Short mmCIF file of C-alpha atoms in Angstrom, two decimals:
data_model
loop_
_atom_site.label_atom_id
_atom_site.label_comp_id
_atom_site.label_asym_id
_atom_site.label_seq_id
_atom_site.Cartn_x
_atom_site.Cartn_y
_atom_site.Cartn_z
CA UNK A 112 23.25 13.09 35.47
CA UNK A 113 19.75 12.82 36.85
CA UNK A 114 17.01 10.60 35.57
CA UNK A 115 14.22 13.14 35.25
CA UNK A 116 16.16 16.36 34.77
CA UNK A 117 16.84 16.94 31.09
CA UNK A 118 20.53 17.65 30.50
CA UNK A 119 21.21 20.92 28.68
CA UNK A 120 23.94 19.38 26.52
CA UNK A 121 21.77 16.54 25.37
CA UNK A 122 18.88 18.90 24.58
CA UNK A 123 21.24 21.12 22.58
CA UNK A 124 22.76 18.29 20.57
CA UNK A 125 19.45 16.52 20.15
CA UNK A 126 17.83 19.68 18.78
CA UNK A 127 20.77 20.42 16.50
CA UNK A 128 21.13 16.82 15.38
CA UNK A 129 17.45 16.22 14.86
CA UNK A 130 16.94 19.43 12.90
CA UNK A 131 19.96 18.56 10.77
CA UNK A 132 18.64 15.04 10.24
CA UNK A 133 15.22 16.44 9.43
CA UNK A 134 16.69 18.83 6.87
CA UNK A 135 18.88 16.22 5.18
CA UNK A 136 16.27 13.50 5.14
CA UNK A 137 13.45 15.76 3.95
CA UNK A 138 15.57 17.21 1.18
CA UNK A 139 17.39 14.11 0.02
CA UNK A 140 15.28 11.17 1.14
CA UNK A 141 11.61 11.79 1.84
CA UNK A 142 10.85 14.30 -0.90
CA UNK A 143 12.27 12.19 -3.76
CA UNK A 144 10.86 9.05 -2.17
CA UNK A 145 7.36 10.44 -1.67
CA UNK A 146 7.42 11.91 -5.17
CA UNK A 147 8.48 8.55 -6.62
CA UNK A 148 5.80 6.79 -4.60
CA UNK A 149 3.16 9.20 -5.79
CA UNK A 150 4.35 8.84 -9.36
CA UNK A 151 4.23 5.08 -9.08
CA UNK A 152 0.82 5.11 -7.47
CA UNK A 153 -0.56 7.40 -10.14
CA UNK A 154 0.99 5.27 -12.88
CA UNK A 155 -0.54 2.16 -11.35
CA UNK A 156 -3.87 3.92 -11.09
CA UNK A 157 -3.61 5.05 -14.70
CA UNK A 158 -2.70 1.55 -15.80
CA UNK A 159 -5.70 0.18 -13.92
CA UNK A 160 -7.93 2.80 -15.47
CA UNK A 161 -6.55 2.04 -18.93
CA UNK A 162 -7.14 -1.66 -18.34
CA UNK A 163 -10.69 -0.88 -17.25
CA UNK A 164 -11.26 1.24 -20.34
CA UNK A 165 -9.79 -1.45 -22.56
CA UNK A 166 -12.02 -4.02 -20.90
CA UNK A 167 -15.06 -1.83 -21.46
CA UNK A 168 -14.06 -1.26 -25.06
CA UNK A 169 -13.60 -4.97 -25.55
CA UNK A 170 -17.04 -5.59 -24.11
CA UNK A 171 -18.52 -2.91 -26.35
CA UNK A 172 -16.73 -4.36 -29.34
CA UNK A 173 -17.97 -7.82 -28.52
CA UNK A 174 -21.50 -6.59 -28.08
CA UNK A 175 -21.27 -4.74 -31.37
CA UNK A 176 -19.87 -7.82 -33.08
CA UNK A 177 -22.69 -9.89 -31.74
CA UNK A 178 -25.17 -7.30 -32.88
CA UNK A 179 -23.60 -7.27 -36.32
CA UNK A 180 -23.62 -11.04 -36.41
CA UNK A 181 -27.26 -11.13 -35.41
CA UNK A 182 -28.06 -8.56 -38.08
CA UNK A 183 -26.12 -10.54 -40.66
CA UNK A 184 -27.95 -13.68 -39.65
CA UNK A 185 -31.25 -11.91 -39.96
CA UNK A 186 -30.28 -10.55 -43.35
CA UNK A 187 -29.14 -13.97 -44.48
CA UNK A 188 -32.45 -15.42 -43.42
CA UNK A 189 -34.28 -12.72 -45.32
CA UNK A 190 -32.13 -13.28 -48.41
CA UNK A 191 -32.58 -17.02 -48.17
CA UNK A 192 -36.31 -16.59 -47.79
CA UNK A 193 -36.40 -14.28 -50.75
CA UNK A 194 -34.36 -16.72 -52.81
CA UNK A 195 -36.63 -19.53 -51.75
CA UNK A 196 -39.65 -17.49 -52.71
CA UNK A 197 -38.09 -16.50 -55.98
CA UNK A 198 -37.18 -20.06 -56.84
CA UNK A 199 -40.60 -21.24 -55.78
CA UNK A 200 -42.16 -18.58 -57.92
CA UNK A 201 -39.92 -19.51 -60.83
CA UNK A 202 -40.87 -23.14 -60.47
CA UNK A 203 -44.52 -22.19 -60.26
CA UNK A 204 -44.16 -19.95 -63.27
CA UNK A 205 -42.33 -22.60 -65.20
CA UNK A 206 -44.96 -25.11 -64.30
CA UNK A 207 -47.71 -22.75 -65.31
CA UNK A 208 -45.92 -21.91 -68.52
CA UNK A 209 -45.35 -25.57 -69.26
CA UNK A 210 -48.94 -26.49 -68.65
CA UNK A 211 -50.04 -23.54 -70.68
CA UNK A 212 -47.76 -24.54 -73.49
CA UNK A 213 -48.92 -28.14 -73.20
CA UNK A 214 -52.49 -27.04 -73.40
CA UNK A 215 -51.64 -24.87 -76.36
CA UNK A 216 -49.94 -27.81 -78.09
CA UNK A 217 -52.86 -30.07 -77.39
CA UNK A 218 -55.16 -27.38 -78.71
CA UNK A 219 -53.01 -27.07 -81.83
CA UNK A 220 -52.91 -30.81 -82.25
CA UNK A 221 -56.64 -30.96 -81.86
CA UNK A 222 -57.06 -28.25 -84.45
CA UNK A 223 -54.73 -30.05 -86.86
CA UNK A 224 -56.56 -33.30 -86.22
CA UNK A 225 -59.86 -31.56 -86.87
CA UNK A 226 -58.51 -30.05 -90.06
CA UNK A 227 -57.12 -33.40 -91.15
CA UNK A 228 -60.39 -35.02 -90.24
CA UNK A 229 -62.28 -32.47 -92.24
CA UNK A 230 -59.91 -32.90 -95.11
CA UNK A 231 -60.28 -36.64 -94.87
CA UNK A 232 -64.03 -36.40 -94.76
CA UNK A 233 -63.95 -34.05 -97.70
CA UNK A 234 -61.81 -36.58 -99.49
CA UNK A 235 -64.20 -39.32 -98.52
CA UNK A 236 -67.08 -37.25 -99.73
CA UNK A 237 -65.30 -36.57 -102.97
CA UNK A 238 -64.50 -40.25 -103.31
CA UNK A 239 -68.09 -41.16 -102.54
CA UNK A 240 -69.24 -38.70 -105.10
CA UNK A 241 -66.80 -40.11 -107.65
CA UNK A 242 -67.84 -43.65 -106.81
CA UNK A 243 -71.45 -42.66 -106.93
CA UNK A 244 -70.85 -41.13 -110.30
CA UNK A 245 -69.05 -44.26 -111.42
CA UNK A 246 -71.83 -46.44 -110.06
CA UNK A 247 -74.40 -44.26 -111.63
CA UNK A 248 -72.52 -44.44 -114.92
CA UNK A 249 -72.26 -48.20 -114.71
CA UNK A 250 -75.91 -48.43 -113.72
CA UNK A 251 -76.90 -46.25 -116.53
CA UNK A 252 -74.88 -48.40 -118.90
CA UNK A 253 -76.40 -51.63 -117.57
CA UNK A 254 -79.88 -50.12 -117.54
CA UNK A 255 -79.50 -49.69 -121.15
CA UNK A 256 -79.02 -53.39 -121.70
CA UNK A 257 -81.05 -55.38 -119.24
CA UNK A 258 -83.50 -54.27 -116.76
CA UNK A 259 -83.21 -57.27 -114.56
CA UNK A 260 -79.52 -57.24 -114.71
CA UNK A 261 -79.67 -53.56 -113.95
CA UNK A 262 -81.60 -54.23 -110.82
CA UNK A 263 -79.36 -56.99 -109.75
CA UNK A 264 -76.41 -54.80 -110.30
CA UNK A 265 -77.85 -52.01 -108.27
CA UNK A 266 -78.57 -54.41 -105.46
CA UNK A 267 -75.14 -55.83 -105.65
CA UNK A 268 -73.62 -52.40 -105.56
CA UNK A 269 -75.68 -51.40 -102.67
CA UNK A 270 -74.69 -54.58 -100.87
CA UNK A 271 -71.12 -53.86 -101.63
CA UNK A 272 -71.57 -50.38 -100.46
CA UNK A 273 -73.03 -51.54 -97.19
CA UNK A 274 -70.20 -53.91 -96.70
CA UNK A 275 -67.82 -51.15 -97.23
CA UNK B 5 14.32 -22.02 16.47
CA UNK B 6 12.90 -21.89 19.99
CA UNK B 7 15.21 -24.66 21.11
CA UNK B 8 18.24 -22.88 19.68
CA UNK B 9 17.22 -19.67 21.41
CA UNK B 10 16.82 -21.50 24.70
CA UNK B 11 20.19 -23.15 24.42
CA UNK B 12 21.78 -19.83 23.55
CA UNK B 13 20.18 -18.12 26.54
CA UNK B 14 21.39 -20.77 28.96
CA UNK B 15 24.89 -20.66 27.52
CA UNK B 16 24.94 -16.89 27.71
CA UNK B 17 23.67 -16.83 31.26
CA UNK B 18 26.32 -19.32 32.38
CA UNK B 19 28.96 -17.26 30.61
CA UNK B 20 27.76 -13.99 32.12
CA UNK B 21 27.58 -15.43 35.61
CA UNK B 22 31.02 -16.96 35.36
CA UNK B 23 32.45 -13.66 34.27
CA UNK B 24 30.65 -11.26 36.48
CA UNK B 25 30.35 -13.10 39.75
CA UNK B 26 33.81 -12.18 41.01
CA UNK B 27 33.15 -8.52 40.26
CA UNK B 28 29.82 -8.22 41.93
CA UNK B 29 30.02 -10.88 44.58
CA UNK B 30 32.35 -8.80 46.65
CA UNK B 31 30.22 -5.64 46.73
CA UNK B 32 27.32 -4.69 48.91
CA UNK B 33 23.64 -5.10 47.93
CA UNK B 34 23.58 -1.57 46.50
CA UNK B 35 26.65 -2.14 44.34
CA UNK B 36 24.94 -5.11 42.77
CA UNK B 37 22.06 -3.02 41.48
CA UNK B 38 23.77 0.35 40.98
CA UNK B 39 24.66 -0.56 37.38
CA UNK B 40 20.94 -0.42 36.55
CA UNK B 41 20.56 3.30 37.17
CA UNK B 42 24.04 3.86 35.83
CA UNK B 43 22.98 2.32 32.53
CA UNK B 44 19.61 4.05 32.35
CA UNK B 45 21.03 7.52 32.92
CA UNK B 46 23.23 9.55 30.63
CA UNK B 47 26.96 9.59 31.31
CA UNK B 48 30.09 11.57 30.51
CA UNK B 49 31.85 8.41 29.40
CA UNK B 50 30.78 5.26 27.60
CA UNK B 51 31.42 2.32 29.86
CA UNK B 52 31.20 -1.01 28.04
CA UNK B 53 32.46 -3.66 30.45
CA UNK B 54 34.54 -4.33 33.50
CA UNK B 55 36.85 -7.32 33.69
CA UNK B 56 38.16 -7.57 37.25
CA UNK B 57 39.72 -4.14 37.68
CA UNK B 58 40.04 -3.30 33.98
CA UNK B 59 37.37 -0.90 32.72
CA UNK B 60 36.61 -0.87 29.02
CA UNK B 61 35.54 2.73 28.63
CA UNK B 62 35.30 5.29 25.86
CA UNK B 63 36.13 8.73 27.25
CA UNK B 64 33.94 11.46 25.75
CA UNK B 65 34.40 15.21 25.28
CA UNK B 66 33.15 17.52 28.01
CA UNK B 67 32.18 20.86 26.49
CA UNK B 68 31.41 23.80 28.75
CA UNK B 69 30.35 27.34 27.97
CA UNK B 70 30.50 30.00 30.63
CA UNK B 71 30.11 33.75 30.46
CA UNK B 72 33.51 34.48 31.98
CA UNK B 73 35.62 31.73 30.40
CA UNK B 74 33.96 31.14 27.03
CA UNK B 75 33.88 27.76 25.36
CA UNK B 76 36.07 25.04 26.83
CA UNK B 77 36.59 21.43 25.79
CA UNK B 78 37.98 18.66 27.99
CA UNK B 79 37.88 14.87 27.95
CA UNK B 80 35.91 13.00 30.56
CA UNK B 81 39.07 11.07 31.45
CA UNK B 82 40.55 14.36 32.73
CA UNK B 83 38.15 14.24 35.66
CA UNK B 84 38.89 10.66 36.72
CA UNK B 85 41.16 8.91 39.09
CA UNK B 86 43.67 7.26 36.73
CA UNK B 87 43.74 4.05 38.73
CA UNK B 88 40.08 3.36 39.50
CA UNK B 89 38.49 5.43 36.73
CA UNK B 90 36.13 6.90 39.31
CA UNK B 91 34.72 10.40 39.09
CA UNK B 92 34.80 12.60 42.16
CA UNK B 93 35.01 16.15 43.38
CA UNK B 94 38.61 15.59 44.36
CA UNK B 95 39.63 14.96 40.73
CA UNK B 96 38.81 18.51 39.61
CA UNK B 97 40.42 19.72 36.40
CA UNK B 98 40.71 23.35 35.26
CA UNK B 99 38.09 24.43 37.77
CA UNK B 100 35.52 21.79 36.83
CA UNK B 101 34.75 18.44 38.36
CA UNK B 102 32.42 15.50 37.74
CA UNK B 103 31.05 14.12 40.98
CA UNK B 104 30.36 10.46 41.80
CA UNK B 105 26.82 10.82 40.43
CA UNK B 106 28.29 11.76 37.03
CA UNK B 107 27.22 15.37 37.55
CA UNK B 108 29.39 18.19 36.14
CA UNK B 109 30.07 21.05 38.53
CA UNK B 110 32.27 24.11 38.80
CA UNK B 111 34.58 24.44 41.72
CA UNK B 112 33.85 28.18 42.19
CA UNK B 113 30.10 27.55 41.85
CA UNK B 114 29.76 30.09 39.00
CA UNK B 115 27.05 29.47 36.38
CA UNK B 116 27.85 27.69 33.12
CA UNK B 117 26.11 25.81 30.33
CA UNK B 118 27.09 22.25 29.63
CA UNK B 119 27.20 21.13 25.99
CA UNK B 120 29.09 17.87 26.47
CA UNK B 121 29.10 15.07 23.94
CA UNK B 122 27.72 12.55 26.40
CA UNK B 123 27.07 8.86 25.87
CA UNK B 124 23.54 9.61 24.67
CA UNK B 125 24.77 12.28 22.24
CA UNK B 126 27.14 9.74 20.69
CA UNK B 127 24.32 7.20 20.63
CA UNK B 128 22.08 9.80 18.98
CA UNK B 129 24.65 10.45 16.27
CA UNK B 130 25.02 6.71 15.69
CA UNK B 131 21.25 6.32 15.37
CA UNK B 132 21.05 9.34 13.05
CA UNK B 133 23.95 8.08 10.96
CA UNK B 134 22.38 4.64 10.50
CA UNK B 135 18.99 6.16 9.79
CA UNK B 136 20.37 8.68 7.30
CA UNK B 137 22.44 5.99 5.62
CA UNK B 138 19.46 3.66 5.16
CA UNK B 139 17.09 6.47 4.14
CA UNK B 140 19.50 8.00 1.64
CA UNK B 141 20.36 4.66 0.05
CA UNK B 142 16.63 3.96 -0.15
CA UNK B 143 16.10 7.32 -1.84
CA UNK B 144 19.01 6.50 -4.16
CA UNK B 145 17.08 3.50 -5.39
CA UNK B 146 14.27 5.74 -6.63
CA UNK B 147 16.68 8.21 -8.15
CA UNK B 148 18.44 5.45 -10.03
CA UNK B 149 15.48 3.33 -11.10
CA UNK B 150 12.59 5.76 -11.18
CA UNK B 151 9.22 4.81 -9.80
CA UNK B 152 9.63 1.03 -9.84
CA UNK B 153 9.10 -1.66 -7.21
CA UNK B 154 11.39 -1.19 -4.19
CA UNK B 155 14.52 -3.27 -3.54
CA UNK B 156 17.12 -3.38 -0.78
CA UNK B 157 16.96 -0.44 1.61
CA UNK B 158 13.99 0.98 -0.28
CA UNK B 159 12.06 -2.24 0.38
CA UNK B 160 12.74 -1.78 4.10
CA UNK B 161 11.86 1.90 4.27
CA UNK B 162 9.03 2.09 1.76
CA UNK B 163 6.41 0.12 3.72
CA UNK B 164 7.15 2.33 6.75
CA UNK B 165 6.91 5.49 4.68
CA UNK B 166 3.60 4.33 3.20
CA UNK B 167 2.34 3.25 6.63
CA UNK B 168 3.18 6.63 8.19
CA UNK B 169 1.73 8.50 5.23
CA UNK B 170 -1.51 6.54 4.86
CA UNK B 171 -2.28 5.14 8.31
CA UNK B 172 -0.92 7.90 10.50
CA UNK B 173 -0.79 11.17 8.56
CA UNK B 174 -3.73 10.77 6.18
CA UNK B 175 -6.04 9.32 8.82
CA UNK B 176 -5.19 11.69 11.66
CA UNK B 177 -4.46 14.98 9.92
CA UNK B 178 -6.92 14.94 7.06
CA UNK B 179 -6.65 16.69 3.70
CA UNK B 180 -3.64 18.86 4.66
CA UNK B 181 -1.51 15.86 5.64
CA UNK B 182 1.14 16.16 2.93
CA UNK B 183 3.16 18.94 4.53
CA UNK B 184 3.68 16.95 7.73
CA UNK B 185 4.52 13.53 6.31
CA UNK B 186 8.33 14.07 6.16
CA UNK B 187 8.46 15.19 9.80
CA UNK B 188 6.31 12.25 10.92
CA UNK B 189 8.43 9.73 9.00
CA UNK B 190 11.66 11.13 10.46
CA UNK B 191 10.12 11.13 13.93
CA UNK B 192 8.88 7.56 13.64
CA UNK B 193 12.13 6.18 12.27
CA UNK B 194 14.33 8.08 14.72
CA UNK B 195 12.35 6.86 17.73
CA UNK B 196 12.04 3.34 16.36
CA UNK B 197 15.75 3.02 15.52
CA UNK B 198 16.64 4.63 18.86
CA UNK B 199 14.40 2.19 20.73
CA UNK B 200 15.76 -0.83 18.87
CA UNK B 201 19.44 0.13 19.02
CA UNK B 202 18.99 1.02 22.70
CA UNK B 203 18.14 -2.64 23.32
CA UNK B 204 21.58 -3.75 22.16
CA UNK B 205 23.85 -4.73 25.03
CA UNK B 206 26.20 -1.88 25.88
CA UNK B 207 24.12 0.68 23.97
CA UNK B 208 22.88 3.89 25.55
CA UNK B 209 19.29 4.41 26.67
CA UNK B 210 18.72 7.21 24.15
CA UNK B 211 14.95 7.29 23.67
CA UNK B 212 14.51 6.58 27.38
CA UNK B 213 16.24 9.84 28.21
CA UNK B 214 13.96 12.68 29.18
CA UNK B 215 16.05 15.31 27.35
CA UNK B 216 15.59 13.45 24.07
CA UNK B 217 11.86 12.87 24.49
CA UNK B 218 11.51 16.45 25.70
CA UNK B 219 13.18 17.84 22.58
CA UNK B 220 10.99 15.73 20.30
CA UNK B 221 7.86 16.72 22.23
CA UNK B 222 8.81 20.40 22.01
CA UNK B 223 9.27 20.10 18.25
CA UNK B 224 5.83 18.55 17.99
CA UNK B 225 4.45 21.34 20.21
CA UNK B 226 6.00 24.03 17.99
CA UNK B 227 4.82 22.41 14.75
CA UNK B 228 1.31 21.94 16.15
CA UNK B 229 0.88 25.50 17.38
CA UNK B 230 2.62 27.22 14.47
CA UNK B 231 0.19 25.46 12.14
CA UNK B 232 -2.83 26.04 14.35
CA UNK B 233 -5.61 27.72 12.36
CA UNK B 234 -8.33 30.13 13.43
CA UNK B 235 -10.63 27.34 14.58
CA UNK B 236 -7.91 25.90 16.79
CA UNK B 237 -7.17 29.16 18.59
CA UNK B 238 -10.84 30.04 18.80
CA UNK B 239 -11.37 26.70 20.46
CA UNK B 240 -8.72 27.57 23.05
CA UNK B 241 -9.61 31.17 23.84
CA UNK B 242 -13.32 31.33 23.06
CA UNK B 243 -14.59 27.80 23.17
CA UNK B 244 -17.78 27.80 21.13
CA UNK B 245 -21.00 26.86 22.84
CA UNK B 246 -19.69 27.69 26.31
CA UNK B 247 -21.35 30.47 28.35
CA UNK B 248 -19.03 33.42 29.04
CA UNK B 249 -18.70 32.90 32.83
CA UNK B 250 -17.68 29.31 32.16
CA UNK B 251 -14.90 30.55 29.90
CA UNK B 252 -13.06 31.73 33.02
CA UNK B 253 -12.59 28.08 33.87
CA UNK B 254 -12.46 26.58 30.39
CA UNK B 255 -9.79 28.89 28.92
CA UNK B 256 -7.13 28.13 31.56
CA UNK B 257 -7.93 24.45 31.20
CA UNK B 258 -7.53 24.70 27.42
CA UNK B 259 -4.26 26.57 27.80
CA UNK B 260 -2.94 23.95 30.21
CA UNK B 261 -4.16 21.37 27.69
CA UNK B 262 -1.84 22.84 25.07
CA UNK B 263 1.11 21.96 27.27
CA UNK B 264 -0.09 18.67 28.70
CA UNK B 265 -0.18 17.14 25.22
CA UNK B 266 3.56 17.39 24.53
CA UNK B 267 4.23 16.69 28.21
CA UNK B 268 2.35 13.40 27.89
CA UNK B 269 4.33 12.59 24.75
CA UNK B 270 7.59 13.29 26.56
CA UNK B 271 6.75 11.25 29.65
CA UNK B 272 5.16 8.32 27.81
CA UNK B 273 8.17 7.52 25.66
CA UNK B 274 10.67 8.18 28.46
CA UNK B 275 8.83 5.95 30.92
CA UNK B 276 8.07 3.13 28.51
CA UNK B 277 11.64 2.75 27.32
CA UNK B 278 13.35 3.39 30.66
CA UNK B 279 11.02 0.98 32.44
CA UNK B 280 11.80 -1.70 29.88
CA UNK B 281 15.52 -1.26 30.42
CA UNK B 282 15.12 -1.30 34.19
CA UNK B 283 13.09 -4.51 34.06
CA UNK B 284 15.67 -6.25 31.89
CA UNK B 285 18.57 -5.09 34.05
CA UNK B 286 16.60 -5.93 37.19
CA UNK B 287 16.31 -9.53 36.06
CA UNK B 288 20.01 -9.61 35.35
CA UNK B 289 20.70 -8.10 38.80
CA UNK B 290 18.74 -10.93 40.43
CA UNK B 291 21.46 -13.35 39.46
CA UNK B 292 24.07 -11.21 41.21
CA UNK B 293 21.96 -10.64 44.31
CA UNK B 294 21.17 -14.31 44.84
CA UNK B 295 24.55 -15.48 43.53
CA UNK B 296 22.85 -18.56 42.18
CA UNK B 297 23.27 -20.28 38.83
CA UNK B 298 19.64 -21.43 38.88
CA UNK B 299 18.37 -17.89 39.31
CA UNK B 300 20.84 -16.85 36.62
CA UNK B 301 19.40 -19.30 34.13
CA UNK B 302 15.82 -18.39 35.00
CA UNK B 303 16.45 -14.66 34.93
CA UNK B 304 18.26 -14.94 31.59
CA UNK B 305 15.24 -16.74 30.17
CA UNK B 306 13.08 -13.95 31.54
CA UNK B 307 15.44 -11.36 30.05
CA UNK B 308 15.13 -13.04 26.65
CA UNK B 309 11.35 -12.98 27.00
CA UNK B 310 11.27 -9.32 28.08
CA UNK B 311 13.65 -8.45 25.25
CA UNK B 312 11.19 -9.87 22.74
CA UNK B 313 8.42 -7.83 24.36
CA UNK B 314 10.71 -4.79 24.23
CA UNK B 315 11.03 -5.24 20.47
CA UNK B 316 7.26 -4.87 20.36
CA UNK B 317 7.31 -1.93 22.77
CA UNK B 318 9.99 -0.23 20.66
CA UNK B 319 7.69 -0.32 17.65
CA UNK B 320 4.51 0.52 19.55
CA UNK B 321 6.06 3.53 21.29
CA UNK B 322 7.46 4.88 18.01
CA UNK B 323 4.00 4.41 16.49
CA UNK B 324 2.20 5.99 19.44
CA UNK B 325 4.49 9.04 19.56
CA UNK B 326 4.05 9.58 15.80
CA UNK B 327 0.32 8.92 15.93
CA UNK B 328 -0.29 11.38 18.76
CA UNK B 329 1.88 13.98 17.04
CA UNK B 330 -0.24 13.52 13.90
CA UNK B 331 -3.45 13.76 15.94
CA UNK B 332 -2.32 16.98 17.63
CA UNK B 333 -1.37 18.47 14.27
CA UNK B 334 -4.67 17.20 12.86
CA UNK B 335 -6.54 18.96 15.65
CA UNK B 336 -4.69 22.18 14.92
CA UNK B 337 -5.22 22.25 11.16
CA UNK B 338 -8.73 20.75 10.97
CA UNK B 339 -11.38 22.95 9.39
CA UNK B 340 -14.63 22.14 11.07
CA UNK B 341 -18.00 23.70 11.18
CA UNK B 342 -18.44 23.44 14.89
CA UNK B 343 -21.76 24.90 15.80
CA UNK B 344 -23.38 21.70 16.96
CA UNK B 345 -20.73 19.71 18.77
CA UNK B 346 -18.61 20.31 21.93
#
């Protein structure tokens, strides 16, 4: 057996054996193995893609939530402001109403007072007239008796009247 | 770890020297180194060890086909001296003999074809059996569990399969890589297992045999050229961008190039593995030549060191053979617009 001369027997068996090995391994080992590997790789890739999609969706959802929250906040502020305005307006209105009513009452009171005053004055006038009549009557009666006394009486009455 | 290894090497060397000295000490200088070439070459029998005058040998079938006598099967022990177990022309059997250089011949000098199950054929079947066993049990894992994470044999094979597919096939062949991946994986694993098992003491130098590397290179050559596309053949017979008179020189060079590629594959693997074995055995032979325990210890340490390097070489050579195969196939199937380059 020489070192650099290929032996025919070895070439024959090597070719036969290697082709057989190739056939068996390709059919029963490499094909299923490569298919399984590919399947696994694609499943991993899909899982990664799904995770990526989920992450994106989460981010979108979060952004949307934040947007909604911001909108809600804005709306709340608007509502609060409106409520504040409304309450302010109500208070203002109430105040205005109250002052108006107060003024009205004062006006009414004033009118009543005026009426009473007028009535009182009328009464006073009536009374004065009555008294005057009475005085006049008395004077007339006294005048009939004594002139001097009449005079005195008139003076006295006048004095009295002044005192009153 | 290193210390243990060192201790083991020294022990082993002492043991080997003690055993083998009587055998080799008596012989001439050539006898002391003849076992190197004997180991490196193929043989009709598998010789494991010699203790004094007892040979531990596995006789192997000798199969011969000749036009006049048809197919004949003998055992290698038929052609030996029963006492010394030596081959020689004088121990002819049924018209055939194996000479002292382990060469089969026919007494009447007629032509015949030898198809013997030699040492390397047995080694090849062992390598194939181990490889098939591991690969099939790895494939069984996927069949049983579906596309899940690998375990056991699958965990051993899968990284290699992925490496060959992604790093060798995909990178060197391009988009049409899928068809060639199974061949490349088988090639890589066969060479790698052959290289590694060949390093075992007593094993045959399978991947360092030129017939084996030749067969593998021829397979690569056939696959490359069968799959060669229009561009590939155009490149060989009408190299673009070359003036017509120059084609007279270029075309023969290209045609020679077709054959030098597999030839380089064949020689590279053969030389790398055989040289490694010769170096290791050479260091062992030093101990017998100098008949010194000191040299024995030193050479055994060197053998351990070279063996570790050989583990690396075993892997690198398997990788290189597969990579170049992939590159040749890649060159044959590549679709390129080649107006501007070359």
